[in-house]
CSV table of C-alpha atoms in Angstrom, one decimal:
chain,number,residue,atom,x,y,z
A,1,LEU,CA,238.1,-49.1,90.8
A,2,ALA,CA,239.3,-46.4,87.8
A,3,VAL,CA,235.4,-46.9,86.2
A,4,GLY,CA,235.2,-42.9,85.1
A,5,THR,CA,232.4,-40.2,85.4
A,6,ASN,CA,231.0,-39.5,88.3
A,7,VAL,CA,227.6,-42.3,86.7
A,8,ALA,CA,229.7,-45.1,85.4
A,9,GLU,CA,231.0,-45.1,89.5
A,10,GLU,CA,227.4,-44.8,90.4
A,11,LEU,CA,225.9,-47.5,88.6
A,12,MET,CA,229.4,-49.1,89.4
A,13,GLN,CA,227.9,-49.3,93.0
A,14,LYS,CA,224.4,-50.2,92.2
A,15,LEU,CA,225.5,-53.0,90.1
A,16,ARG,CA,227.8,-54.8,93.7
A,17,VAL,CA,224.6,-54.1,95.2
A,18,ILE,CA,222.7,-56.2,93.3
A,19,ALA,CA,225.6,-58.2,92.7
A,20,LYS,CA,225.4,-58.9,96.2
A,21,LYS,CA,222.6,-61.7,96.1
A,22,PRO,CA,220.7,-63.5,93.4
A,23,LEU,CA,218.3,-61.3,90.9
A,24,LEU,CA,215.0,-62.9,91.2
A,25,SER,CA,213.8,-63.3,87.2
A,26,LEU,CA,210.3,-60.6,86.9
A,27,LYS,CA,209.2,-62.3,83.8
A,28,LYS,CA,210.2,-65.1,81.8
A,29,GLY,CA,211.9,-65.5,78.1
A,30,ASP,CA,214.8,-64.1,76.8
A,31,THR,CA,214.3,-60.5,77.9
A,32,SER,CA,213.8,-61.9,81.1
A,33,ILE,CA,217.6,-60.9,82.3
A,34,GLY,CA,217.5,-57.7,81.3
A,35,PHE,CA,214.3,-56.7,82.2
A,36,SER,CA,214.6,-57.7,85.8
A,37,LEU,CA,218.2,-56.1,86.3
A,38,GLU,CA,216.5,-52.6,84.4
A,39,ALA,CA,213.8,-52.5,87.1
A,40,ALA,CA,216.3,-53.6,89.8
A,41,LEU,CA,218.3,-49.7,88.5
A,42,GLY,CA,214.8,-48.3,89.0
A,43,ILE,CA,214.8,-47.9,84.5
A,44,SER,CA,210.7,-47.7,83.8
A,45,ALA,CA,210.5,-50.1,80.7
A,46,ASN,CA,210.2,-47.9,77.1
A,47,CYS,CA,210.8,-49.0,73.6
A,48,SER,CA,213.2,-46.3,73.7
A,49,LYS,CA,216.3,-45.3,71.1
A,50,ALA,CA,218.7,-44.1,73.9
A,51,PRO,CA,221.0,-45.6,76.1
A,52,ASP,CA,219.7,-46.8,79.7
A,53,TYR,CA,220.7,-45.0,82.3
A,54,LYS,CA,221.9,-41.1,82.3
A,55,GLY,CA,223.6,-41.9,78.9
A,56,ILE,CA,225.3,-45.6,79.5
A,57,GLU,CA,223.5,-48.0,77.4
A,58,ILE,CA,223.4,-51.6,79.9
A,59,LYS,CA,224.0,-55.4,78.1
A,60,ILE,CA,223.3,-57.9,79.7
A,61,GLY,CA,223.9,-61.5,78.1
A,62,ARG,CA,223.7,-64.9,80.8
A,63,ASN,CA,225.3,-66.5,79.0
A,64,LYS,CA,229.0,-66.2,77.5
A,65,LYS,CA,229.1,-68.9,74.0
A,66,ASN,CA,226.2,-65.5,73.9
A,67,ARG,CA,226.5,-62.9,70.8
A,68,PHE,CA,225.6,-59.5,72.8
A,69,ASN,CA,223.3,-57.1,71.0
A,70,LEU,CA,224.3,-54.0,69.7
A,71,TYR,CA,221.6,-52.5,68.2
A,72,GLY,CA,218.5,-53.4,66.7
A,73,GLN,CA,218.0,-51.6,63.2
A,74,VAL,CA,215.1,-51.7,60.7
A,75,ALA,CA,215.9,-52.1,57.9
A,76,ASP,CA,215.7,-48.8,55.0
A,77,TRP,CA,212.6,-49.7,53.6
A,78,LYS,CA,211.7,-46.9,51.3
A,79,ASN,CA,214.2,-48.2,49.2
A,80,SER,CA,214.5,-52.2,49.9
A,81,PRO,CA,212.9,-54.5,47.4
A,82,PHE,CA,210.8,-55.9,50.6
A,83,LYS,CA,209.1,-52.7,52.1
A,84,SER,CA,208.1,-54.3,55.8
A,85,SER,CA,208.9,-57.3,58.0
A,86,ALA,CA,206.0,-59.0,57.2
A,87,GLU,CA,206.8,-59.3,52.8
A,88,ILE,CA,209.6,-60.7,54.2
A,89,LEU,CA,207.9,-63.6,56.5
A,90,ASN,CA,205.3,-63.8,54.5
A,91,GLU,CA,207.8,-65.2,51.6
A,92,TYR,CA,210.3,-67.1,53.8
A,93,GLY,CA,208.5,-67.6,57.4
A,94,TYR,CA,207.0,-70.7,58.4
A,95,ASP,CA,204.4,-71.8,61.0
A,96,ARG,CA,205.6,-73.3,64.7
A,97,GLU,CA,204.4,-73.2,68.2
A,98,LYS,CA,201.3,-71.8,66.5
A,99,SER,CA,202.3,-68.3,65.2
A,100,ASN,CA,204.1,-68.1,61.5
A,101,LYS,CA,208.1,-67.2,62.7
A,102,LEU,CA,211.4,-66.3,60.8
A,103,TYR,CA,213.4,-66.4,63.2
A,104,CYS,CA,217.6,-66.8,62.0
A,105,THR,CA,220.7,-65.7,62.1
A,106,LEU,CA,221.8,-63.7,58.8
A,107,SER,CA,225.5,-63.2,58.6
A,108,THR,CA,228.1,-62.9,55.0
A,109,LEU,CA,230.0,-66.0,55.8
A,110,LYS,CA,227.4,-68.7,53.7
A,111,PRO,CA,223.2,-69.0,53.8
A,112,ASN,CA,221.7,-70.1,56.6
A,113,SER,CA,219.0,-72.7,56.3
A,114,GLN,CA,216.5,-69.3,54.3
A,115,GLY,CA,219.1,-69.5,52.0
A,116,LEU,CA,219.3,-65.9,53.4
A,117,VAL,CA,222.4,-63.9,54.0
A,118,LEU,CA,224.3,-60.3,54.2
A,119,ARG,CA,226.6,-58.4,51.2
A,120,CYS,CA,228.7,-56.0,51.8
A,121,ASN,CA,227.7,-54.3,48.7
A,122,ASP,CA,230.8,-51.1,49.0
A,123,LYS,CA,230.2,-49.5,46.0
A,124,SER,CA,226.8,-48.7,47.2
A,125,ASN,CA,227.9,-48.5,50.8
A,126,LEU,CA,224.7,-50.7,51.6
A,127,VAL,CA,225.1,-54.1,53.8
A,128,GLU,CA,221.7,-56.5,51.8
A,129,GLU,CA,220.1,-59.4,52.6
A,130,TRP,CA,219.9,-61.3,50.1
A,131,HIS,CA,217.9,-65.1,49.0
A,132,GLU,CA,221.1,-66.7,47.9
A,133,PRO,CA,219.0,-69.7,45.5
A,134,SER,CA,216.8,-67.0,43.9
A,135,ASN,CA,219.6,-64.8,43.9
A,136,THR,CA,216.8,-61.9,45.7
A,137,LEU,CA,217.9,-58.8,47.2
A,138,VAL,CA,215.0,-58.4,50.8
A,139,ALA,CA,216.8,-55.4,52.1
A,140,ILE,CA,219.4,-52.7,52.8
A,141,TRP,CA,221.0,-51.0,55.5
A,142,PRO,CA,223.4,-48.2,54.5
A,143,TYR,CA,226.7,-48.4,56.5
A,144,SER,CA,226.1,-44.7,57.5
A,145,LEU,CA,222.5,-45.4,59.1
A,146,LEU,CA,224.2,-48.2,61.1
A,147,GLU,CA,227.4,-46.6,62.1
A,148,ASP,CA,225.2,-44.0,63.4
A,149,ARG,CA,222.7,-46.0,65.4
A,150,LEU,CA,226.0,-47.6,66.7
A,151,ILE,CA,227.7,-44.5,67.4
A,152,GLU,CA,223.9,-43.4,69.2
A,153,LYS,CA,223.6,-46.0,71.4
A,154,HIS,CA,227.1,-46.7,72.7
A,155,SER,CA,229.0,-43.7,73.6
A,156,GLU,CA,229.6,-45.3,76.8
A,157,THR,CA,228.6,-48.9,77.8
A,158,PHE,CA,228.3,-51.4,80.6
A,159,TRP,CA,228.3,-55.0,79.0
A,160,ILE,CA,227.0,-57.7,82.4
A,161,GLN,CA,227.9,-61.5,82.3
A,162,ALA,CA,226.0,-63.4,84.7
A,163,LYS,CA,224.5,-67.0,85.1
A,164,LEU,CA,221.2,-68.3,85.3
A,165,VAL,CA,220.7,-69.9,89.0
A,166,GLU,CA,218.3,-71.7,90.3
A,167,THR,CA,216.5,-70.3,93.8
A,168,SER,CA,214.2,-72.1,95.6
A,169,GLY,CA,212.1,-73.5,92.3
A,170,SER,CA,212.8,-69.4,90.5
A,171,GLU,CA,214.7,-68.1,88.5
A,172,ALA,CA,217.6,-65.8,89.3
A,173,PHE,CA,220.3,-64.7,87.7
A,174,LEU,CA,224.3,-63.6,89.6
A,175,LEU,CA,225.5,-61.0,87.9
A,176,GLU,CA,229.5,-61.8,88.0
A,177,SER,CA,231.2,-58.9,85.8
A,178,VAL,CA,231.1,-56.1,83.5
A,179,MET,CA,233.0,-55.0,80.9
A,180,HIS,CA,233.4,-51.5,80.2
A,181,THR,CA,233.7,-49.0,77.0
A,182,LYS,CA,233.3,-45.9,75.3
A,183,ARG,CA,233.7,-44.3,72.0
A,184,ALA,CA,233.1,-47.7,70.0
A,185,LEU,CA,236.0,-47.8,66.4
A,186,VAL,CA,232.7,-47.0,64.3
A,187,ASN,CA,234.7,-47.3,61.3
A,188,GLN,CA,235.5,-51.2,61.8
A,189,LEU,CA,231.7,-52.4,62.0
A,190,ILE,CA,231.5,-52.9,58.9
A,191,SER,CA,234.6,-54.5,58.4
A,192,LEU,CA,233.4,-56.6,61.6
A,193,ILE,CA,230.0,-57.0,59.7
A,194,GLN,CA,231.9,-58.4,56.1
A,195,SER,CA,234.1,-60.9,58.2
A,196,GLY,CA,230.6,-62.2,60.1
A,197,LEU,CA,232.2,-61.1,63.6
A,198,VAL,CA,229.2,-59.3,64.0
A,199,THR,CA,225.6,-61.1,62.6
A,200,MET,CA,221.7,-60.4,62.6
A,201,ASP,CA,219.3,-61.5,63.6
A,202,HIS,CA,215.9,-61.8,62.4
A,203,LEU,CA,213.1,-62.0,65.4
A,204,ILE,CA,209.7,-62.2,62.7
A,205,LYS,CA,206.3,-63.4,64.2
A,206,ARG,CA,202.6,-63.6,63.1
A,207,ASP,CA,200.3,-64.0,65.5
A,208,LEU,CA,197.4,-66.8,63.6
A,209,LYS,CA,194.6,-64.7,65.3
A,210,THR,CA,195.1,-61.3,64.6
A,211,GLY,CA,197.0,-61.3,61.8
A,212,ARG,CA,199.3,-58.9,63.7
A,213,VAL,CA,203.1,-59.3,62.6
A,214,SER,CA,206.1,-57.4,65.0
A,215,GLU,CA,210.0,-58.2,65.0
A,216,LYS,CA,212.4,-57.1,68.0
A,217,GLY,CA,214.8,-56.8,65.5
A,218,PRO,CA,216.7,-57.0,63.2
A,219,LEU,CA,219.2,-57.7,65.7
A,220,PHE,CA,222.8,-56.5,64.9
A,221,LYS,CA,225.1,-58.8,67.0
A,222,ILE,CA,228.2,-59.7,69.0
A,223,ARG,CA,229.9,-62.1,70.7
A,224,LYS,CA,231.8,-60.6,73.4
A,225,LYS,CA,235.5,-62.3,72.7
A,226,HIS,CA,235.2,-59.7,69.9
A,227,LEU,CA,234.0,-57.0,71.9
A,228,ASN,CA,237.7,-55.2,71.9
A,229,LEU,CA,237.9,-55.5,68.3
A,230,LEU,CA,234.8,-52.6,68.4
A,231,PHE,CA,235.1,-50.3,71.7
A,232,PRO,CA,239.6,-50.5,72.0
A,233,ASN,CA,241.2,-50.4,76.0
A,234,PRO,CA,237.3,-51.9,77.5
A,235,GLU,CA,238.1,-51.8,81.4
A,236,LYS,CA,237.2,-55.0,82.5
A,237,TYR,CA,235.4,-56.0,86.6
A,238,LYS,CA,234.0,-58.8,88.6
A,239,PHE,CA,231.8,-58.8,91.1
């Protein structure tokens, strides 16, 4: 095993032990697999932007077709026309399942069903969110903000693939493989957004009882098959 650093080797050994049997889900929902793996590794849940395991970021996907989450990054609200996720939700959200939501994926390729689309403005060095039917600028992300976030989050990363299995009627996951990457090609990020290979998800929700608005993102995502375009020479291992 040529994983590299002592920390990477330590983490790999722990993952090999966990991968020997199904990992029981400790909660429900899309975040269950990440939460359960972090618990198994002894990582306490927190909202820190820092990497997960002694400087190594851990990303886990349950389906090969799903996109990996690069990171969450809110817009530059100070310089955006809309000043919060709540304002975006008020304008473009919809009512569903006893809540007011805006759950959608944005790319540069075409507007989504809400009419929202991403554009890269090379003159201003901004990724812009537009509502196309009304030609309304919604929010902006400076190129430098997104690039700095990539450096901060992914100096070294384990991208883990798992599959869903049933164990005595309970949901569980079986770790299948890991891709180990270092040092992202930061200058490729904007071109990958421009080409539609990096997308952004809004996950905005208002609780109709309390009126409180929360957003899990915006989340910038990439498919596993395109990781090598952002992270050169990935090392791949199967459990």
